[in-house]
PDB file of C-alpha atoms in Angstrom:
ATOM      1  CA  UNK A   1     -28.829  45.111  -7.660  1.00 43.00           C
ATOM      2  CA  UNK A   2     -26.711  44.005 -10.603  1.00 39.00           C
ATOM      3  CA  UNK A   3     -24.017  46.607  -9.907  1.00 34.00           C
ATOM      4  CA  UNK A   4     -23.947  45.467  -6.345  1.00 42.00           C
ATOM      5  CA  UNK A   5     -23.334  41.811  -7.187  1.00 43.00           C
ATOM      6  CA  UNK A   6     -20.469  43.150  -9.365  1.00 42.00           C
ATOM      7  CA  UNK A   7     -18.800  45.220  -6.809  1.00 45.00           C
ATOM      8  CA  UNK A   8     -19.157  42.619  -3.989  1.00 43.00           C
ATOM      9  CA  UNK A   9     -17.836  40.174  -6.499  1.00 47.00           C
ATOM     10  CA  UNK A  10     -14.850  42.429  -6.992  1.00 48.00           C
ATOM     11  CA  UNK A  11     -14.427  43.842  -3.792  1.00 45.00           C
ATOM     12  CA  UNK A  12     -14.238  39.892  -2.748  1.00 45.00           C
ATOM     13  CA  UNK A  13     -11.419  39.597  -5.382  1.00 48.00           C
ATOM     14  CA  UNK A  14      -9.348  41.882  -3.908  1.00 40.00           C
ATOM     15  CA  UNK A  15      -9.627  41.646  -0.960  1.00 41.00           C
ATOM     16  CA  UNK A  16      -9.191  37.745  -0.118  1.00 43.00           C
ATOM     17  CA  UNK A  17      -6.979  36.650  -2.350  1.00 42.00           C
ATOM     18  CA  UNK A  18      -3.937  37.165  -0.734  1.00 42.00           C
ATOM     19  CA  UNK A  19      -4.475  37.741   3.166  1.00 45.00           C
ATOM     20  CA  UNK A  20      -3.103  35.228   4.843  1.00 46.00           C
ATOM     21  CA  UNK A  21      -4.465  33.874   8.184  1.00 47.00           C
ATOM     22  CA  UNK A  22      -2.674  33.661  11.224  1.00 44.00           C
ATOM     23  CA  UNK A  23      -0.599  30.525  10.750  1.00 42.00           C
ATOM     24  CA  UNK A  24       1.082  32.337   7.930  1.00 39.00           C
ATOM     25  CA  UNK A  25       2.190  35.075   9.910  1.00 40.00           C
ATOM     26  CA  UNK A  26       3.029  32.652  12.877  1.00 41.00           C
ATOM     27  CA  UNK A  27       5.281  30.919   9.679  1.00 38.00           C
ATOM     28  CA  UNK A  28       6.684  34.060   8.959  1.00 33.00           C
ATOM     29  CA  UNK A  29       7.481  35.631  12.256  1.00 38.00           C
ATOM     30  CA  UNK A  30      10.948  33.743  11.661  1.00 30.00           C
ATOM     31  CA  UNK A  31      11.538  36.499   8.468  1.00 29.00           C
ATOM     32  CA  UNK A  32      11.749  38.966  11.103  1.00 30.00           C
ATOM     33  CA  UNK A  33      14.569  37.949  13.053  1.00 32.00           C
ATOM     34  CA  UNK A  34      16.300  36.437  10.132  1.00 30.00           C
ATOM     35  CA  UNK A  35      17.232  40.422   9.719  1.00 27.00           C
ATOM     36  CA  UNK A  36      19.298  40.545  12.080  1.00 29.00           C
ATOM     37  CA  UNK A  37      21.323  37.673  10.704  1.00 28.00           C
ATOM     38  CA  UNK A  38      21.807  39.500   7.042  1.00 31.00           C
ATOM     39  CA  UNK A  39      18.581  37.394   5.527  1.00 32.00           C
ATOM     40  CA  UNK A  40      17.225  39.212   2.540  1.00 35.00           C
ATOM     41  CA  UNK A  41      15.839  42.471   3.237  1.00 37.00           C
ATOM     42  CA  UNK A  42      13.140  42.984   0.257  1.00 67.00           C
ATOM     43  CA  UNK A  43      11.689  40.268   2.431  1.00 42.00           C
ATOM     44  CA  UNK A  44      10.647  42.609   5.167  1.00 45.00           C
ATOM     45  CA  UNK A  45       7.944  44.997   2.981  1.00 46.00           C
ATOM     46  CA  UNK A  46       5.935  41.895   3.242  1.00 45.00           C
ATOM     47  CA  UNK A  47       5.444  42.269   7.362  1.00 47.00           C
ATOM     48  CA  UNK A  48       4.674  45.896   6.967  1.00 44.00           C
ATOM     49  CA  UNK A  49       3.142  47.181   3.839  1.00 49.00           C
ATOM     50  CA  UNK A  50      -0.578  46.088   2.427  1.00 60.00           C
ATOM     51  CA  UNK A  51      -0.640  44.518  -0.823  1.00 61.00           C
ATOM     52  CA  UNK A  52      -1.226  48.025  -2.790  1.00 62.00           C
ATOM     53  CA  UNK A  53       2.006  49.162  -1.526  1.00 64.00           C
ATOM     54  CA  UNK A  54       3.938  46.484  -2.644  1.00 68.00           C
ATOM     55  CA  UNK A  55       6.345  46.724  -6.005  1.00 76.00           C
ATOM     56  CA  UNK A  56       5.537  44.562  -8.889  1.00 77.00           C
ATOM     57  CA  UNK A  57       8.533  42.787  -8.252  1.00 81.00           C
ATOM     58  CA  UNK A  58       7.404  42.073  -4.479  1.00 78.00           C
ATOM     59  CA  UNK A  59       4.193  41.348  -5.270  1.00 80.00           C
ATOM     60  CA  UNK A  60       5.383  38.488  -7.352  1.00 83.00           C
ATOM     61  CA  UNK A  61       8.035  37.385  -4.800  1.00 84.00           C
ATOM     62  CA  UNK A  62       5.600  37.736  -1.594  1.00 82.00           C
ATOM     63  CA  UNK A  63       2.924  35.709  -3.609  1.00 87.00           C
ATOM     64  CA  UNK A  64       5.132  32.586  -4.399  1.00 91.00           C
ATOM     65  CA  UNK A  65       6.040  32.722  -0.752  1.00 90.00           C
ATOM     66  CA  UNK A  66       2.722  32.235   0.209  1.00 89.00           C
ATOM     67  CA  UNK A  67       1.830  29.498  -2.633  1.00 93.00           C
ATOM     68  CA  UNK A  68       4.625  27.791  -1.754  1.00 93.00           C
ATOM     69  CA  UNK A  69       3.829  27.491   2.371  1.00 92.00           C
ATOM     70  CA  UNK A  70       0.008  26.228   0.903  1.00 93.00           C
ATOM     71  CA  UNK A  71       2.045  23.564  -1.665  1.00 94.00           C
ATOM     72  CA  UNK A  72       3.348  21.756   1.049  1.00 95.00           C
ATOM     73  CA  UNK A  73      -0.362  20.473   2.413  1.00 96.00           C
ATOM     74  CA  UNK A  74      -0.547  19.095  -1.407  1.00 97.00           C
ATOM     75  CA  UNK A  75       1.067  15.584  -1.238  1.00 96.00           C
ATOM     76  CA  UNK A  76      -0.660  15.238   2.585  1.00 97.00           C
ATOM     77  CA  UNK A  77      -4.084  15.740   1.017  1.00 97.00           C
ATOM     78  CA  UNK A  78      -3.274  13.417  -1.933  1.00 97.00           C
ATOM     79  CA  UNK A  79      -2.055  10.891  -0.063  1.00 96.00           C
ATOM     80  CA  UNK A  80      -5.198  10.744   2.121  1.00 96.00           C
ATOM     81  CA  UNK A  81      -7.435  10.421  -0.936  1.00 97.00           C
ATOM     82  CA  UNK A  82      -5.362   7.243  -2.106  1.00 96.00           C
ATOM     83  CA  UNK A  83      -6.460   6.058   1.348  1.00 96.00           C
ATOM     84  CA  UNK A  84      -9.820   6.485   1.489  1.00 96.00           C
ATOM     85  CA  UNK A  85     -10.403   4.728  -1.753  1.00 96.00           C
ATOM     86  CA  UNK A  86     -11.103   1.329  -0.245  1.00 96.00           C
ATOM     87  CA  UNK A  87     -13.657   3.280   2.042  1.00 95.00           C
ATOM     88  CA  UNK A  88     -15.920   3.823  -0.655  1.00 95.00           C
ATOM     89  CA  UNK A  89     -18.673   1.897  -1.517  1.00 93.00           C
ATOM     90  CA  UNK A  90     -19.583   1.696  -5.008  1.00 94.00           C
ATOM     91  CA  UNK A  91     -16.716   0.049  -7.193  1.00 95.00           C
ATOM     92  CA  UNK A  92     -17.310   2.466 -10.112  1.00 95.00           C
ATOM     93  CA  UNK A  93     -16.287   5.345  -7.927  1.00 95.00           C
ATOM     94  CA  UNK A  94     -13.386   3.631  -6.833  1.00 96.00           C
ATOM     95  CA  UNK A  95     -12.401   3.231  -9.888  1.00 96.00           C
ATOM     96  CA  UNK A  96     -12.847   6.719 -10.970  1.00 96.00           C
ATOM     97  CA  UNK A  97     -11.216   7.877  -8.051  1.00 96.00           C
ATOM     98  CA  UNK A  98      -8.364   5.520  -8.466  1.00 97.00           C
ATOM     99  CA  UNK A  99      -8.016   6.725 -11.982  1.00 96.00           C
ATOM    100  CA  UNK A 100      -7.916  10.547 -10.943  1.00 97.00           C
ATOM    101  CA  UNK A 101      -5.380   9.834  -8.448  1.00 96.00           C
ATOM    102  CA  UNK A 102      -3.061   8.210 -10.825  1.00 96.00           C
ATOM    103  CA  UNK A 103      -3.373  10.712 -13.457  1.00 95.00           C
ATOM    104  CA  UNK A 104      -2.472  13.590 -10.859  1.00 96.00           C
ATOM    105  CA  UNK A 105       0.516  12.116  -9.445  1.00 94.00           C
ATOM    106  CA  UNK A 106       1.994  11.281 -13.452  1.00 95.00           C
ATOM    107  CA  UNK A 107       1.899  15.130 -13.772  1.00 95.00           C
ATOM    108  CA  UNK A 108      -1.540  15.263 -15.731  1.00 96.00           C
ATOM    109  CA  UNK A 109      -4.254  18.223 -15.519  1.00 96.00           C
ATOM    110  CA  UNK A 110      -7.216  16.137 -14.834  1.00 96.00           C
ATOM    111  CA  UNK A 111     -10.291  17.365 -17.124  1.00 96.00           C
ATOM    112  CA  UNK A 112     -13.710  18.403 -15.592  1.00 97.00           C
ATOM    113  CA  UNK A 113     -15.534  15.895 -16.221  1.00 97.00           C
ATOM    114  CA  UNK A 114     -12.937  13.388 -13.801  1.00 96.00           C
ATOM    115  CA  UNK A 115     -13.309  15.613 -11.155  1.00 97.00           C
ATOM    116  CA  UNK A 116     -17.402  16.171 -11.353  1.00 97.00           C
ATOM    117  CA  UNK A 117     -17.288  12.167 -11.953  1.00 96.00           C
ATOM    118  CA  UNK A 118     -16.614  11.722  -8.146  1.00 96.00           C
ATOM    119  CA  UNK A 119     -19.195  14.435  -6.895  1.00 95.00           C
ATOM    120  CA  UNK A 120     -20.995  11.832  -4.628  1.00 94.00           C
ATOM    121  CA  UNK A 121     -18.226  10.684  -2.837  1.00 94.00           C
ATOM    122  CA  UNK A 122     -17.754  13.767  -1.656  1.00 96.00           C
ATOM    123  CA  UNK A 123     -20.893  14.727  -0.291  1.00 94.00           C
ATOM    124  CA  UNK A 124     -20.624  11.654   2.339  1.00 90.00           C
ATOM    125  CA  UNK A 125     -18.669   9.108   3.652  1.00 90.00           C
ATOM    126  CA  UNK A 126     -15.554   8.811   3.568  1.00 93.00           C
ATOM    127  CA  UNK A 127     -15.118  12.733   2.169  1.00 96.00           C
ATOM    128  CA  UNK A 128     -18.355  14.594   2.772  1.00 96.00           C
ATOM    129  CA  UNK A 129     -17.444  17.822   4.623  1.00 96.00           C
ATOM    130  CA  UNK A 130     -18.706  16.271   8.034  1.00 95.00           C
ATOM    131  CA  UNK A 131     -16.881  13.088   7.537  1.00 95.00           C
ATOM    132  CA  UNK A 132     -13.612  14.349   7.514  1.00 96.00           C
ATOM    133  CA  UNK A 133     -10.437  13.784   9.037  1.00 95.00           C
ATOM    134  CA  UNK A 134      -9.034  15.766  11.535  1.00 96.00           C
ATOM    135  CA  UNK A 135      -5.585  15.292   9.805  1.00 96.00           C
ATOM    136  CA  UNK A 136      -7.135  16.008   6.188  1.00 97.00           C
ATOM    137  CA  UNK A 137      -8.846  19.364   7.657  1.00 97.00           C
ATOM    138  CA  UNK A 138      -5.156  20.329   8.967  1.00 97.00           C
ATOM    139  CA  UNK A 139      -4.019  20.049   5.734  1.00 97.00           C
ATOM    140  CA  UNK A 140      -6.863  21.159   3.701  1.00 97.00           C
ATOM    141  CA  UNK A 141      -6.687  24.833   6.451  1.00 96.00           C
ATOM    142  CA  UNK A 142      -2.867  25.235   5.146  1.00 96.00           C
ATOM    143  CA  UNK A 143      -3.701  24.729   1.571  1.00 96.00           C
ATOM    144  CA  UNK A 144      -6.224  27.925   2.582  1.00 94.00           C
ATOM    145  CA  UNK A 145      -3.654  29.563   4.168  1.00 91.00           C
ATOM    146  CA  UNK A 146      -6.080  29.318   7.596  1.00 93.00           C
ATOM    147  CA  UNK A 147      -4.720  28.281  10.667  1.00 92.00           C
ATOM    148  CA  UNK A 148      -4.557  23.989  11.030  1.00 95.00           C
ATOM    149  CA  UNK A 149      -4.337  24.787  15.103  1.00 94.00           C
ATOM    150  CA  UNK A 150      -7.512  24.686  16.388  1.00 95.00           C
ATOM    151  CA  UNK A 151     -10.164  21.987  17.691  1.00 96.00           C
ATOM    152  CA  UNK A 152     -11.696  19.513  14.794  1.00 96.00           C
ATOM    153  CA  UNK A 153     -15.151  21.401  15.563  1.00 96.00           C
ATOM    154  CA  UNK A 154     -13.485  25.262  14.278  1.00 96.00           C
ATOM    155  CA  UNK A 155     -11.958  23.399  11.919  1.00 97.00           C
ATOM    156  CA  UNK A 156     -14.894  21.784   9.885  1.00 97.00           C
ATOM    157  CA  UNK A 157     -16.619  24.908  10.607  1.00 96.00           C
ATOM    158  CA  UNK A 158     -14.322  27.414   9.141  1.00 96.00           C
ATOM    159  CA  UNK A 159     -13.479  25.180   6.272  1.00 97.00           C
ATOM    160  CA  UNK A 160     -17.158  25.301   5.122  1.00 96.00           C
ATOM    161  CA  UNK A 161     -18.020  28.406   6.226  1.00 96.00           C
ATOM    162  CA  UNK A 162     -14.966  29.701   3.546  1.00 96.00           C
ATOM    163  CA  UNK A 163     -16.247  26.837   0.644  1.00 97.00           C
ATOM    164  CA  UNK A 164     -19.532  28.726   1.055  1.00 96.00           C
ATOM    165  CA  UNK A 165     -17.928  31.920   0.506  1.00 95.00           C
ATOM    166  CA  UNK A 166     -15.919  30.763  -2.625  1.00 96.00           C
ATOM    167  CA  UNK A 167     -19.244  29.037  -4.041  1.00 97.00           C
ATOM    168  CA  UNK A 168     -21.209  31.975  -3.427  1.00 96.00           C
ATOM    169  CA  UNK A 169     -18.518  34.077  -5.426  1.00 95.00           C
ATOM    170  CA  UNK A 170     -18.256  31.600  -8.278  1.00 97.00           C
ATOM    171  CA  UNK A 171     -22.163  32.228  -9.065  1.00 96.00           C
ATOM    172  CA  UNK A 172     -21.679  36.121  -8.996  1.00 95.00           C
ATOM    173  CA  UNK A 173     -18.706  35.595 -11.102  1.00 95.00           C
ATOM    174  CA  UNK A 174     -20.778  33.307 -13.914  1.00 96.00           C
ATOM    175  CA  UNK A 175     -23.475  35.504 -13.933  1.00 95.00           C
ATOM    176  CA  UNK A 176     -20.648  38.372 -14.261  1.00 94.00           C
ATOM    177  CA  UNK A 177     -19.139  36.946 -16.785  1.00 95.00           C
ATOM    178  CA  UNK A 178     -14.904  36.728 -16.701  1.00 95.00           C
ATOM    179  CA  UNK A 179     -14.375  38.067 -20.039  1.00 95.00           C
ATOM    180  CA  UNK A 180     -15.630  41.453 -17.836  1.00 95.00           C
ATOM    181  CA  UNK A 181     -12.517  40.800 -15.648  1.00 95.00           C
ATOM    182  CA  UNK A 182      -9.451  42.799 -15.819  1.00 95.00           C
ATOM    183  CA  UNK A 183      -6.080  40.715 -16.034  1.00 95.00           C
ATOM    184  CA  UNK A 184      -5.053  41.338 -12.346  1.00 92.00           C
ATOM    185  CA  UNK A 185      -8.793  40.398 -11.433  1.00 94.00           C
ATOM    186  CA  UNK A 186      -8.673  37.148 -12.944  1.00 95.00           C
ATOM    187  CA  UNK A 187      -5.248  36.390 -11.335  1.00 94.00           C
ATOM    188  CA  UNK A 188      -6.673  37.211  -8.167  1.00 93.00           C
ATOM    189  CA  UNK A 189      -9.402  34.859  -8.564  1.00 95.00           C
ATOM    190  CA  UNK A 190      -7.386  32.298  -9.780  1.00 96.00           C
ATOM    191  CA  UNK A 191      -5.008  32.845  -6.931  1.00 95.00           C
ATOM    192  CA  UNK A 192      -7.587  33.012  -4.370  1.00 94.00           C
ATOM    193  CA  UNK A 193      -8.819  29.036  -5.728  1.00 96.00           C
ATOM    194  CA  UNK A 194      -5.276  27.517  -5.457  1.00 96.00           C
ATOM    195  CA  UNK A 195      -3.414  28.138  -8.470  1.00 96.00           C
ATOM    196  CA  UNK A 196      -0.599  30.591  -8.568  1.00 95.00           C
ATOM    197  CA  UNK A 197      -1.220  32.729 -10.904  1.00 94.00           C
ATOM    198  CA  UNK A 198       1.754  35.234 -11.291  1.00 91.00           C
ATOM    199  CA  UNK A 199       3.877  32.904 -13.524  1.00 90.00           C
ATOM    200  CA  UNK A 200       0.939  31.988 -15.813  1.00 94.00           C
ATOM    201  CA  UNK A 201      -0.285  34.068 -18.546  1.00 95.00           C
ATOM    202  CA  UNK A 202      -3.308  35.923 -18.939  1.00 95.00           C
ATOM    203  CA  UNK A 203      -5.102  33.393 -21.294  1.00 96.00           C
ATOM    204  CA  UNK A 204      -4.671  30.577 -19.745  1.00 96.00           C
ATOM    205  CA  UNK A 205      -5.672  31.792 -16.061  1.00 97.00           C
ATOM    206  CA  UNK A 206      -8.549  32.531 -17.683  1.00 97.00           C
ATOM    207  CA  UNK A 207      -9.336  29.054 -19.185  1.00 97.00           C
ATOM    208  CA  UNK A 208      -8.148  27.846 -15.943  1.00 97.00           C
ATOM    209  CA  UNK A 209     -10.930  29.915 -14.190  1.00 97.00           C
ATOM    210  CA  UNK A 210     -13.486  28.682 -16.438  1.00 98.00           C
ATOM    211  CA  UNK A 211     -13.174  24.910 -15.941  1.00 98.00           C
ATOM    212  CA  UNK A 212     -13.261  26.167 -11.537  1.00 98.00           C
ATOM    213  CA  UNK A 213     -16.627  27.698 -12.179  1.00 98.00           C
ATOM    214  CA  UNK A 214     -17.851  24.691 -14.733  1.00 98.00           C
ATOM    215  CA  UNK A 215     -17.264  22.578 -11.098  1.00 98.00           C
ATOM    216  CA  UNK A 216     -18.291  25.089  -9.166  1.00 98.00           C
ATOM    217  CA  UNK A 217     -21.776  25.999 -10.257  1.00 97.00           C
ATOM    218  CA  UNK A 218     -22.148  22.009 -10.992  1.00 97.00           C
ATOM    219  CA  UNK A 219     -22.212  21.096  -7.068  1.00 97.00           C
ATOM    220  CA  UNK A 220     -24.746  21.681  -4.368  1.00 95.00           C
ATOM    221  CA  UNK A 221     -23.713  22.534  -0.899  1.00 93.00           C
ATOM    222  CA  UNK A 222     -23.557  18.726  -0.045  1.00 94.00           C
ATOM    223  CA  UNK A 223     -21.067  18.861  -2.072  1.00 97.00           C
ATOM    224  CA  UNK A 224     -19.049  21.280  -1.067  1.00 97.00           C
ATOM    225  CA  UNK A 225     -16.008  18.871   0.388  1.00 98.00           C
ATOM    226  CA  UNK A 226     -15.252  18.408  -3.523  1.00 98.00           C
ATOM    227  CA  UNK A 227     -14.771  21.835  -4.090  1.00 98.00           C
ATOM    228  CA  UNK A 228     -12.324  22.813  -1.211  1.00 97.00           C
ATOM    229  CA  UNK A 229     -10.347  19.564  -2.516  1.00 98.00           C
ATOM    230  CA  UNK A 230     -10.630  21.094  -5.665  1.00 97.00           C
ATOM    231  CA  UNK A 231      -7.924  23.884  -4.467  1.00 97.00           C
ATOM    232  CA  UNK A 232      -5.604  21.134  -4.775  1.00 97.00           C
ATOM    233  CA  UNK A 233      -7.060  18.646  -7.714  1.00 97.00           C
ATOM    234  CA  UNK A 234      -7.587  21.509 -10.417  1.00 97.00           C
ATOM    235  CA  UNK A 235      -4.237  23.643  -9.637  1.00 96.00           C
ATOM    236  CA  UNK A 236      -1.475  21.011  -8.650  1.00 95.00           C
ATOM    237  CA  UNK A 237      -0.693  19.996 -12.348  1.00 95.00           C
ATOM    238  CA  UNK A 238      -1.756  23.304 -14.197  1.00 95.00           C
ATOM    239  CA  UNK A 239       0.615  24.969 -15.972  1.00 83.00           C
ATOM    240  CA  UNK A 240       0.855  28.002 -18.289  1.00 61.00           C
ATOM    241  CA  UNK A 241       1.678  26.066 -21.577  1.00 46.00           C
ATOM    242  CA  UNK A 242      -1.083  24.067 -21.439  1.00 43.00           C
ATOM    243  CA  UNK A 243      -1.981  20.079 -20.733  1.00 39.00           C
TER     244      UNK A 243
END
């Protein structure tokens, strides 16, 4: 049973960290025809070729494509938290919230603790997972790499349905253990959560990783909402010389 857990863990690793959904090949179709116009040609590999038979060097380069497509939902999704802040009740959590919003947009890593601070205002209104914006889900789908072009319904749905996947992952990788990850596993994983990985080094996508699965296993699946913001909050300021 243990091994299992392991290899699903694993096997999740690979294989989700860097398929993109549909809206990034719709984004990319234009790559395709840019051929014909002299664009860069170590661009095409990416249409063709699975990630195993991709060079290190494309690898890296098709990565930071994708990352940066999922950076542009980051201000969007930002900016609608600074909105909602009136639209919560209690006036400690607007404070807190307040506070984390400010520190992210001067450049700083927010700490755990700030983030696990506004847990409850997250798992209703104005953020819970049901109470969300249609334009927030848009935005929170591209910072997934998942389509943002489908009915508010598929949206909320699919959102969860992949924040259950991640949280379900982040146990079996606690109970795993990441010091029994290999580098390119932990990049993966840290990938896969938001941050982009390939330009940070080993160490500190590892300590990166850590403080995801300190949130992770911290929430219940009310409060999901605050991890899939947490794609954004935890990566958007981390670097790979530290704080």
């Amino acid at each position: 049973m243990a091994l299992s857990r392991v290899c699903w863990a694993r096997a999740a690793l690979w294989g989700s960290a860097v398929t993109p959904g549909p809206h990034v090949t719709r984004k990319l179709q234009l790559v395709r025809c840019g051929l014909a116009w002299g664009a860069p040609r170590y661009l095409f590999p990416r249409q063709l070729l699975i990630q195993h038979f991709w060079t290190p060097k494309q690898q890296i380069d098709f990565l930071d494509i994708y990352h940066a497509l999922r950076k542009r939902s980051h201000p969007e999704i930002l900016c609608y938290l600074e909105k909602v802040i009136p639209l919560v009740s209690d006036a400690g959590l607007r404070g807190h919230m307040t506070e984390l919003c400010t520190k992210i947009q001067h450049g700083t890593h927010p700490a755990v603790h700030d983030i696990l601070a506004l847990r409850e205002c997250f798992s209703n209104h104005p953020l819970g997972m049901k109470q969300l914006h249609a334009l927030q889900m848009k935005a929170l789908s591209r910072a997934m790499l998942l389509t943002p072009y489908l009915p508010s319904f598929l949206l909320r749905h699919r959102l969860k349905t992949h924040t259950i996947v991640i949280h379900q992952l982040d146990r079996a990788l606690a109970k795993l253990g990441i010091g029994q990850l290999t580098p390119q596993e932990v990049k993966s994983a840290c990938y896969l959560r938001g941050l982009n990985s390939t330009h940070i080094a080993e160490e500190r996508c590892r300590a990166w990783l850590g403080e995801w699965l300190q949130i992770s296993c911290s929430l219940k699946e009310a409060e999901l909402s605050l991890l899939l913001h947490n794609v954004v909050l935890l990566s958007v300021n981390y670097t790979g010389t530290g704080r």
